[in-house]
C-alpha cells in the first residue's frame, strides 16, 4: 500500500479517482442522499470554496496500483489554528483491512508536523465511519441535523 500526495488543481486523473471513491463511500454510508457531483467535489478539494486554508490531498494505492482510498487534510488558517480537518475515505470493498487506519495515522502525522494538536472529521451516526471513529478513540462533537 502506498499513500501519494497529489495536486487536485493539476492532477485531474487523481482527483477523479478520489471522486469515485468518495461517491462509492457515500452510496454505502448515506444511501438516502444524492451523490456529490464531480463539480461540487472538485470545488471543495481543489479550490476550497474560496477559502485559502492550506490543504493536502492524498490518494492510497494497493499493491496492484489500484486506488483504494483518499483523503483531504485541511489546516484552517484563521480560526482553530490547533485543528486539522481530515476526511479519510476507503472504498467499501477494501474496508476493515487496515487501509483506513494507515490513512488516519498518516493524517495525524502530517497534522502534528503542521503544529496541529487535534483532528476533526464528520461522519454520520450509525455509519461505518462512525464505527471506525469510535474504534480509534474519537469523541463526538457537535451534532448536526440535515
Tab-separated table of C-alpha atoms in Angstrom, residues 6-23 26 34-49:
chain	number	residue	atom	x	y	z
A	6	UNK	CA	-1.244	14.974	-5.458
A	7	UNK	CA	-2.279	18.454	-6.569
A	8	UNK	CA	-6.035	18.475	-7.238
A	9	UNK	CA	-5.719	21.529	-9.490
A	10	UNK	CA	-3.232	19.960	-11.905
A	11	UNK	CA	-3.867	16.216	-11.490
A	12	UNK	CA	-7.393	15.618	-12.788
A	13	UNK	CA	-6.864	11.853	-13.013
A	14	UNK	CA	-6.134	11.531	-9.289
A	15	UNK	CA	-8.952	13.906	-8.422
A	16	UNK	CA	-11.411	11.822	-10.481
A	17	UNK	CA	-10.189	8.650	-8.724
A	18	UNK	CA	-10.849	10.331	-5.371
A	19	UNK	CA	-14.299	11.400	-6.520
A	20	UNK	CA	-15.134	7.812	-7.482
A	21	UNK	CA	-14.012	6.612	-4.047
A	22	UNK	CA	-15.989	9.400	-2.395
A	23	UNK	CA	-19.185	8.531	-4.296
A	26	UNK	CA	-21.481	7.864	0.087
A	34	UNK	CA	-27.810	12.082	-3.633
A	35	UNK	CA	-24.166	11.551	-4.577
A	36	UNK	CA	-21.829	14.520	-4.585
A	37	UNK	CA	-21.356	15.773	-8.138
A	38	UNK	CA	-17.881	15.994	-9.596
A	39	UNK	CA	-18.228	19.773	-9.898
A	40	UNK	CA	-19.006	20.206	-6.190
A	41	UNK	CA	-16.271	17.730	-5.224
A	42	UNK	CA	-13.716	19.470	-7.432
A	43	UNK	CA	-14.629	22.839	-5.923
A	44	UNK	CA	-14.166	21.549	-2.390
A	45	UNK	CA	-10.941	19.629	-2.978
A	46	UNK	CA	-9.229	21.910	-5.497
A	47	UNK	CA	-10.466	25.360	-4.562
A	48	UNK	CA	-11.895	25.040	-1.052
A	49	UNK	CA	-14.935	27.163	-1.978
